[in-house]
Amino acid sequence: MSHYSPDILKVRREAIRWHLLSAINLSRPVGIYTEALLPIVQSVYVDATHQEIRRELDYLEAREMCAIVRDPLDRWSVDLTRTGIDFVEYTINAQPGVARPRITQG
């Protein structure tokens, strides 16, 4: 990915974060493992990696949008926090760093 411009990489990171939040939201209330999230993101970005998914989940956890349970075998189970749910459901304002689509009135 080093051959992409910084702007393209920023767009990619922010879009991946939105796709992750959306997928995790669909898994509620049980959560989801990162292994299941990778093919979802790869349906948009075919070259996405497990490390990239974890990096973006780490960012979302730091923003208190998701909670990650790391087991002894280094598997990550992810679920949304209250803030993450409110964000995905458009209950709170858009947060910087995540490419949440705008809702348009028809």
mmCIF file of N, CA and C in Angstrom:
data_model
loop_
_atom_site.group_PDB
_atom_site.id
_atom_site.type_symbol
_atom_site.label_atom_id
_atom_site.label_comp_id
_atom_site.label_asym_id
_atom_site.label_seq_id
_atom_site.Cartn_x
_atom_site.Cartn_y
_atom_site.Cartn_z
ATOM 1 N N MET A 1 0.805 -1.201 0.000
ATOM 2 C CA MET A 1 0.000 0.000 0.000
ATOM 3 C C MET A 1 0.844 1.259 0.000
ATOM 4 N N SER A 2 2.128 1.123 0.091
ATOM 5 C CA SER A 2 2.988 2.300 0.181
ATOM 6 C C SER A 2 2.977 3.133 -1.089
ATOM 7 N N HIS A 3 2.475 2.579 -2.198
ATOM 8 C CA HIS A 3 2.452 3.330 -3.442
ATOM 9 C C HIS A 3 1.227 4.238 -3.557
ATOM 10 N N TYR A 4 0.323 4.207 -2.575
ATOM 11 C CA TYR A 4 -0.843 5.085 -2.574
ATOM 12 C C TYR A 4 -0.493 6.418 -1.932
ATOM 13 N N SER A 5 -1.196 7.470 -2.331
ATOM 14 C CA SER A 5 -0.968 8.791 -1.744
ATOM 15 C C SER A 5 -1.511 8.810 -0.313
ATOM 16 N N PRO A 6 -0.993 9.727 0.524
ATOM 17 C CA PRO A 6 -1.491 9.834 1.901
ATOM 18 C C PRO A 6 -2.999 10.096 1.960
ATOM 19 N N ASP A 7 -3.534 10.860 1.005
ATOM 20 C CA ASP A 7 -4.971 11.133 0.996
ATOM 21 C C ASP A 7 -5.779 9.871 0.735
ATOM 22 N N ILE A 8 -5.312 9.052 -0.195
ATOM 23 C CA ILE A 8 -6.004 7.795 -0.505
ATOM 24 C C ILE A 8 -5.952 6.858 0.698
ATOM 25 N N LEU A 9 -4.809 6.804 1.372
ATOM 26 C CA LEU A 9 -4.682 5.943 2.551
ATOM 27 C C LEU A 9 -5.607 6.407 3.674
ATOM 28 N N LYS A 10 -5.757 7.710 3.837
ATOM 29 C CA LYS A 10 -6.666 8.261 4.854
ATOM 30 C C LYS A 10 -8.110 7.872 4.542
ATOM 31 N N VAL A 11 -8.506 8.014 3.291
ATOM 32 C CA VAL A 11 -9.857 7.631 2.875
ATOM 33 C C VAL A 11 -10.084 6.147 3.141
ATOM 34 N N ARG A 12 -9.099 5.339 2.828
ATOM 35 C CA ARG A 12 -9.195 3.891 3.036
ATOM 36 C C ARG A 12 -9.363 3.566 4.521
ATOM 37 N N ARG A 13 -8.511 4.137 5.371
ATOM 38 C CA ARG A 13 -8.595 3.879 6.818
ATOM 39 C C ARG A 13 -9.978 4.238 7.355
ATOM 40 N N GLU A 14 -10.446 5.428 6.986
ATOM 41 C CA GLU A 14 -11.725 5.903 7.507
ATOM 42 C C GLU A 14 -12.891 5.066 6.991
ATOM 43 N N ALA A 15 -12.806 4.610 5.742
ATOM 44 C CA ALA A 15 -13.862 3.752 5.190
ATOM 45 C C ALA A 15 -13.840 2.379 5.857
ATOM 46 N N ILE A 16 -12.651 1.835 6.062
ATOM 47 C CA ILE A 16 -12.543 0.535 6.733
ATOM 48 C C ILE A 16 -13.142 0.621 8.130
ATOM 49 N N ARG A 17 -12.904 1.696 8.832
ATOM 50 C CA ARG A 17 -13.474 1.863 10.178
ATOM 51 C C ARG A 17 -14.998 1.827 10.131
ATOM 52 N N TRP A 18 -15.585 2.492 9.119
ATOM 53 C CA TRP A 18 -17.047 2.477 9.000
ATOM 54 C C TRP A 18 -17.554 1.066 8.695
ATOM 55 N N HIS A 19 -16.894 0.376 7.781
ATOM 56 C CA HIS A 19 -17.319 -0.990 7.449
ATOM 57 C C HIS A 19 -17.208 -1.902 8.671
ATOM 58 N N LEU A 20 -16.158 -1.724 9.461
ATOM 59 C CA LEU A 20 -16.005 -2.521 10.679
ATOM 60 C C LEU A 20 -17.135 -2.235 11.659
ATOM 61 N N LEU A 21 -17.413 -0.971 11.905
ATOM 62 C CA LEU A 21 -18.491 -0.613 12.833
ATOM 63 C C LEU A 21 -19.832 -1.172 12.356
ATOM 64 N N SER A 22 -20.092 -1.072 11.066
ATOM 65 C CA SER A 22 -21.358 -1.577 10.513
ATOM 66 C C SER A 22 -21.475 -3.087 10.685
ATOM 67 N N ALA A 23 -20.393 -3.807 10.409
ATOM 68 C CA ALA A 23 -20.408 -5.265 10.545
ATOM 69 C C ALA A 23 -20.552 -5.683 12.009
ATOM 70 N N ILE A 24 -19.850 -5.003 12.884
ATOM 71 C CA ILE A 24 -19.948 -5.325 14.314
ATOM 72 C C ILE A 24 -21.366 -5.062 14.806
ATOM 73 N N ASN A 25 -21.978 -4.003 14.312
ATOM 74 C CA ASN A 25 -23.351 -3.686 14.694
ATOM 75 C C ASN A 25 -24.305 -4.820 14.309
ATOM 76 N N LEU A 26 -24.094 -5.403 13.141
ATOM 77 C CA LEU A 26 -24.951 -6.512 12.702
ATOM 78 C C LEU A 26 -24.768 -7.762 13.556
ATOM 79 N N SER A 27 -23.624 -7.886 14.218
ATOM 80 C CA SER A 27 -23.349 -9.072 15.037
ATOM 81 C C SER A 27 -23.913 -8.954 16.452
ATOM 82 N N ARG A 28 -24.414 -7.769 16.806
ATOM 83 C CA ARG A 28 -24.926 -7.588 18.160
ATOM 84 C C ARG A 28 -26.096 -8.523 18.429
ATOM 85 N N PRO A 29 -26.227 -9.034 19.618
ATOM 86 C CA PRO A 29 -25.520 -8.690 20.843
ATOM 87 C C PRO A 29 -24.355 -9.608 21.181
ATOM 88 N N VAL A 30 -23.970 -10.504 20.282
ATOM 89 C CA VAL A 30 -22.949 -11.490 20.643
ATOM 90 C C VAL A 30 -21.529 -11.086 20.302
ATOM 91 N N GLY A 31 -21.321 -10.078 19.474
ATOM 92 C CA GLY A 31 -19.970 -9.704 19.066
ATOM 93 C C GLY A 31 -19.502 -10.546 17.890
ATOM 94 N N ILE A 32 -18.261 -10.305 17.468
ATOM 95 C CA ILE A 32 -17.728 -10.975 16.284
ATOM 96 C C ILE A 32 -16.208 -11.064 16.403
ATOM 97 N N TYR A 33 -15.639 -12.129 15.874
ATOM 98 C CA TYR A 33 -14.185 -12.277 15.849
ATOM 99 C C TYR A 33 -13.600 -11.569 14.632
ATOM 100 N N THR A 34 -12.353 -11.149 14.760
ATOM 101 C CA THR A 34 -11.698 -10.438 13.654
ATOM 102 C C THR A 34 -11.569 -11.314 12.416
ATOM 103 N N GLU A 35 -11.464 -12.624 12.602
ATOM 104 C CA GLU A 35 -11.363 -13.514 11.440
ATOM 105 C C GLU A 35 -12.597 -13.407 10.547
ATOM 106 N N ALA A 36 -13.747 -13.161 11.136
ATOM 107 C CA ALA A 36 -14.977 -13.003 10.354
ATOM 108 C C ALA A 36 -15.086 -11.608 9.746
ATOM 109 N N LEU A 37 -14.422 -10.631 10.348
ATOM 110 C CA LEU A 37 -14.468 -9.264 9.816
ATOM 111 C C LEU A 37 -13.600 -9.095 8.572
ATOM 112 N N LEU A 38 -12.513 -9.847 8.493
ATOM 113 C CA LEU A 38 -11.582 -9.678 7.370
ATOM 114 C C LEU A 38 -12.249 -9.875 6.009
ATOM 115 N N PRO A 39 -12.997 -10.961 5.760
ATOM 116 C CA PRO A 39 -13.621 -11.101 4.436
ATOM 117 C C PRO A 39 -14.639 -10.004 4.127
ATOM 118 N N ILE A 40 -15.263 -9.466 5.154
ATOM 119 C CA ILE A 40 -16.214 -8.370 4.937
ATOM 120 C C ILE A 40 -15.479 -7.156 4.394
ATOM 121 N N VAL A 41 -14.370 -6.803 5.024
ATOM 122 C CA VAL A 41 -13.583 -5.659 4.559
ATOM 123 C C VAL A 41 -12.948 -5.970 3.205
ATOM 124 N N GLN A 42 -12.522 -7.214 3.004
ATOM 125 C CA GLN A 42 -11.915 -7.585 1.722
ATOM 126 C C GLN A 42 -12.915 -7.543 0.568
ATOM 127 N N SER A 43 -14.196 -7.541 0.854
ATOM 128 C CA SER A 43 -15.178 -7.396 -0.221
ATOM 129 C C SER A 43 -15.149 -5.986 -0.800
ATOM 130 N N VAL A 44 -14.584 -5.045 -0.050
ATOM 131 C CA VAL A 44 -14.429 -3.666 -0.527
ATOM 132 C C VAL A 44 -12.979 -3.393 -0.908
ATOM 133 N N TYR A 45 -12.059 -3.803 -0.045
ATOM 134 C CA TYR A 45 -10.617 -3.625 -0.267
ATOM 135 C C TYR A 45 -9.991 -5.013 -0.308
ATOM 136 N N VAL A 46 -9.822 -5.559 -1.499
ATOM 137 C CA VAL A 46 -9.391 -6.956 -1.637
ATOM 138 C C VAL A 46 -8.017 -7.224 -1.033
ATOM 139 N N ASP A 47 -7.195 -6.187 -0.906
ATOM 140 C CA ASP A 47 -5.854 -6.376 -0.352
ATOM 141 C C ASP A 47 -5.780 -6.099 1.149
ATOM 142 N N ALA A 48 -6.927 -5.946 1.811
ATOM 143 C CA ALA A 48 -6.939 -5.699 3.256
ATOM 144 C C ALA A 48 -6.327 -6.894 3.985
ATOM 145 N N THR A 49 -5.641 -6.610 5.090
ATOM 146 C CA THR A 49 -4.980 -7.655 5.867
ATOM 147 C C THR A 49 -5.556 -7.736 7.278
ATOM 148 N N HIS A 50 -5.291 -8.852 7.924
ATOM 149 C CA HIS A 50 -5.729 -9.029 9.312
ATOM 150 C C HIS A 50 -5.075 -7.974 10.210
ATOM 151 N N GLN A 51 -3.815 -7.669 9.955
ATOM 152 C CA GLN A 51 -3.123 -6.648 10.743
ATOM 153 C C GLN A 51 -3.793 -5.282 10.574
ATOM 154 N N GLU A 52 -4.194 -4.973 9.349
ATOM 155 C CA GLU A 52 -4.872 -3.701 9.085
ATOM 156 C C GLU A 52 -6.207 -3.631 9.831
ATOM 157 N N ILE A 53 -6.950 -4.732 9.853
ATOM 158 C CA ILE A 53 -8.216 -4.788 10.589
ATOM 159 C C ILE A 53 -7.962 -4.538 12.072
ATOM 160 N N ARG A 54 -6.958 -5.190 12.620
ATOM 161 C CA ARG A 54 -6.641 -5.004 14.039
ATOM 162 C C ARG A 54 -6.197 -3.575 14.347
ATOM 163 N N ARG A 55 -5.423 -2.991 13.453
ATOM 164 C CA ARG A 55 -4.974 -1.611 13.667
ATOM 165 C C ARG A 55 -6.176 -0.662 13.730
ATOM 166 N N GLU A 56 -7.130 -0.834 12.821
ATOM 167 C CA GLU A 56 -8.298 0.047 12.808
ATOM 168 C C GLU A 56 -9.224 -0.239 13.985
ATOM 169 N N LEU A 57 -9.325 -1.491 14.394
ATOM 170 C CA LEU A 57 -10.109 -1.810 15.588
ATOM 171 C C LEU A 57 -9.470 -1.212 16.833
ATOM 172 N N ASP A 58 -8.152 -1.229 16.898
ATOM 173 C CA ASP A 58 -7.441 -0.613 18.014
ATOM 174 C C ASP A 58 -7.760 0.880 18.085
ATOM 175 N N TYR A 59 -7.798 1.525 16.930
ATOM 176 C CA TYR A 59 -8.170 2.948 16.861
ATOM 177 C C TYR A 59 -9.596 3.144 17.382
ATOM 178 N N LEU A 60 -10.525 2.309 16.918
ATOM 179 C CA LEU A 60 -11.920 2.439 17.345
ATOM 180 C C LEU A 60 -12.078 2.164 18.839
ATOM 181 N N GLU A 61 -11.280 1.252 19.370
ATOM 182 C CA GLU A 61 -11.321 0.988 20.813
ATOM 183 C C GLU A 61 -10.810 2.205 21.583
ATOM 184 N N ALA A 62 -9.752 2.827 21.101
ATOM 185 C CA ALA A 62 -9.223 4.028 21.758
ATOM 186 C C ALA A 62 -10.244 5.166 21.734
ATOM 187 N N ARG A 63 -11.082 5.193 20.711
ATOM 188 C CA ARG A 63 -12.148 6.198 20.603
ATOM 189 C C ARG A 63 -13.399 5.786 21.368
ATOM 190 N N GLU A 64 -13.335 4.643 22.070
ATOM 191 C CA GLU A 64 -14.425 4.101 22.877
ATOM 192 C C GLU A 64 -15.670 3.794 22.049
ATOM 193 N N MET A 65 -15.439 3.355 20.797
ATOM 194 C CA MET A 65 -16.553 2.975 19.930
ATOM 195 C C MET A 65 -16.756 1.464 19.904
ATOM 196 N N CYS A 66 -15.719 0.720 20.287
ATOM 197 C CA CYS A 66 -15.845 -0.737 20.382
ATOM 198 C C CYS A 66 -15.025 -1.222 21.568
ATOM 199 N N ALA A 67 -15.350 -2.435 21.991
ATOM 200 C CA ALA A 67 -14.602 -3.095 23.065
ATOM 201 C C ALA A 67 -14.025 -4.379 22.487
ATOM 202 N N ILE A 68 -12.767 -4.628 22.792
ATOM 203 C CA ILE A 68 -12.082 -5.809 22.276
ATOM 204 C C ILE A 68 -11.706 -6.714 23.443
ATOM 205 N N VAL A 69 -12.065 -7.994 23.329
ATOM 206 C CA VAL A 69 -11.629 -9.002 24.295
ATOM 207 C C VAL A 69 -10.560 -9.825 23.590
ATOM 208 N N ARG A 70 -9.352 -9.796 24.152
ATOM 209 C CA ARG A 70 -8.215 -10.531 23.585
ATOM 210 C C ARG A 70 -8.016 -11.803 24.401
ATOM 211 N N ASP A 71 -8.163 -12.958 23.749
ATOM 212 C CA ASP A 71 -8.029 -14.207 24.496
ATOM 213 C C ASP A 71 -6.575 -14.684 24.491
ATOM 214 N N PRO A 72 -6.243 -15.718 25.291
ATOM 215 C CA PRO A 72 -4.858 -16.192 25.384
ATOM 216 C C PRO A 72 -4.285 -16.713 24.060
ATOM 217 N N LEU A 73 -5.140 -17.074 23.115
ATOM 218 C CA LEU A 73 -4.674 -17.551 21.815
ATOM 219 C C LEU A 73 -4.535 -16.411 20.806
ATOM 220 N N ASP A 74 -4.638 -15.168 21.289
ATOM 221 C CA ASP A 74 -4.509 -13.958 20.473
ATOM 222 C C ASP A 74 -5.657 -13.794 19.480
ATOM 223 N N ARG A 75 -6.819 -14.327 19.813
ATOM 224 C CA ARG A 75 -8.024 -14.054 19.021
ATOM 225 C C ARG A 75 -8.716 -12.856 19.636
ATOM 226 N N TRP A 76 -9.242 -11.994 18.783
ATOM 227 C CA TRP A 76 -9.938 -10.801 19.246
ATOM 228 C C TRP A 76 -11.430 -10.944 18.980
ATOM 229 N N SER A 77 -12.227 -10.765 20.013
ATOM 230 C CA SER A 77 -13.677 -10.701 19.890
ATOM 231 C C SER A 77 -14.071 -9.245 20.102
ATOM 232 N N VAL A 78 -14.895 -8.724 19.212
ATOM 233 C CA VAL A 78 -15.198 -7.294 19.209
ATOM 234 C C VAL A 78 -16.699 -7.078 19.346
ATOM 235 N N ASP A 79 -17.066 -6.073 20.122
ATOM 236 C CA ASP A 79 -18.463 -5.658 20.230
ATOM 237 C C ASP A 79 -18.495 -4.137 20.317
ATOM 238 N N LEU A 80 -19.632 -3.566 19.969
ATOM 239 C CA LEU A 80 -19.756 -2.112 20.031
ATOM 240 C C LEU A 80 -20.026 -1.655 21.454
ATOM 241 N N THR A 81 -19.552 -0.470 21.768
ATOM 242 C CA THR A 81 -19.893 0.194 23.020
ATOM 243 C C THR A 81 -21.159 1.012 22.780
ATOM 244 N N ARG A 82 -21.645 1.639 23.821
ATOM 245 C CA ARG A 82 -22.806 2.522 23.682
ATOM 246 C C ARG A 82 -22.534 3.604 22.652
ATOM 247 N N THR A 83 -21.330 4.183 22.705
ATOM 248 C CA THR A 83 -20.966 5.234 21.749
ATOM 249 C C THR A 83 -20.941 4.690 20.325
ATOM 250 N N GLY A 84 -20.401 3.496 20.144
ATOM 251 C CA GLY A 84 -20.360 2.889 18.817
ATOM 252 C C GLY A 84 -21.750 2.616 18.266
ATOM 253 N N ILE A 85 -22.640 2.130 19.121
ATOM 254 C CA ILE A 85 -24.019 1.876 18.694
ATOM 255 C C ILE A 85 -24.689 3.183 18.297
ATOM 256 N N ASP A 86 -24.566 4.191 19.147
ATOM 257 C CA ASP A 86 -25.173 5.489 18.837
ATOM 258 C C ASP A 86 -24.620 6.073 17.549
ATOM 259 N N PHE A 87 -23.324 5.886 17.304
ATOM 260 C CA PHE A 87 -22.699 6.404 16.086
ATOM 261 C C PHE A 87 -23.246 5.692 14.853
ATOM 262 N N VAL A 88 -23.304 4.372 14.894
ATOM 263 C CA VAL A 88 -23.793 3.591 13.751
ATOM 264 C C VAL A 88 -25.276 3.866 13.496
ATOM 265 N N GLU A 89 -26.029 4.112 14.549
ATOM 266 C CA GLU A 89 -27.458 4.376 14.410
ATOM 267 C C GLU A 89 -27.758 5.852 14.160
ATOM 268 N N TYR A 90 -26.727 6.656 13.954
ATOM 269 C CA TYR A 90 -26.863 8.086 13.639
ATOM 270 C C TYR A 90 -27.558 8.860 14.764
ATOM 271 N N THR A 91 -27.398 8.397 15.998
ATOM 272 C CA THR A 91 -27.980 9.077 17.147
ATOM 273 C C THR A 91 -27.093 10.224 17.620
ATOM 274 N N ILE A 92 -25.782 10.103 17.383
ATOM 275 C CA ILE A 92 -24.841 11.159 17.750
ATOM 276 C C ILE A 92 -24.189 11.709 16.484
ATOM 277 N N ASN A 93 -23.589 12.867 16.616
ATOM 278 C CA ASN A 93 -22.933 13.510 15.478
ATOM 279 C C ASN A 93 -21.767 12.679 14.969
ATOM 280 N N ALA A 94 -21.436 12.900 13.707
ATOM 281 C CA ALA A 94 -20.302 12.209 13.085
ATOM 282 C C ALA A 94 -19.022 12.518 13.847
ATOM 283 N N GLN A 95 -18.174 11.513 13.943
ATOM 284 C CA GLN A 95 -16.886 11.645 14.611
ATOM 285 C C GLN A 95 -15.787 11.725 13.563
ATOM 286 N N PRO A 96 -14.766 12.561 13.786
ATOM 287 C CA PRO A 96 -13.651 12.564 12.838
ATOM 288 C C PRO A 96 -12.941 11.213 12.861
ATOM 289 N N GLY A 97 -12.406 10.832 11.715
ATOM 290 C CA GLY A 97 -11.656 9.590 11.633
ATOM 291 C C GLY A 97 -12.450 8.394 11.152
ATOM 292 N N VAL A 98 -13.755 8.573 10.957
ATOM 293 C CA VAL A 98 -14.603 7.487 10.460
ATOM 294 C C VAL A 98 -15.462 8.041 9.335
ATOM 295 N N ALA A 99 -15.455 7.360 8.202
ATOM 296 C CA ALA A 99 -16.192 7.826 7.017
ATOM 297 C C ALA A 99 -17.630 7.327 7.056
ATOM 298 N N ARG A 100 -18.429 7.904 7.945
ATOM 299 C CA ARG A 100 -19.838 7.521 8.031
ATOM 300 C C ARG A 100 -20.608 8.215 6.910
ATOM 301 N N PRO A 101 -21.355 7.449 6.114
ATOM 302 C CA PRO A 101 -22.132 8.075 5.036
ATOM 303 C C PRO A 101 -23.171 9.041 5.598
ATOM 304 N N ARG A 102 -23.428 10.094 4.851
ATOM 305 C CA ARG A 102 -24.456 11.053 5.266
ATOM 306 C C ARG A 102 -25.834 10.500 4.926
ATOM 307 N N ILE A 103 -26.788 10.817 5.765
ATOM 308 C CA ILE A 103 -28.177 10.470 5.468
ATOM 309 C C ILE A 103 -28.756 11.631 4.673
ATOM 310 N N THR A 104 -29.333 11.308 3.533
ATOM 311 C CA THR A 104 -29.947 12.358 2.714
ATOM 312 C C THR A 104 -31.448 12.138 2.666
ATOM 313 N N GLN A 105 -32.163 13.216 2.677
ATOM 314 C CA GLN A 105 -33.621 13.165 2.580
ATOM 315 C C GLN A 105 -34.019 13.233 1.120
ATOM 316 N N GLY A 106 -34.900 12.379 0.674
ATOM 317 C CA GLY A 106 -35.303 12.316 -0.723
ATOM 318 C C GLY A 106 -36.403 13.166 -1.070
#
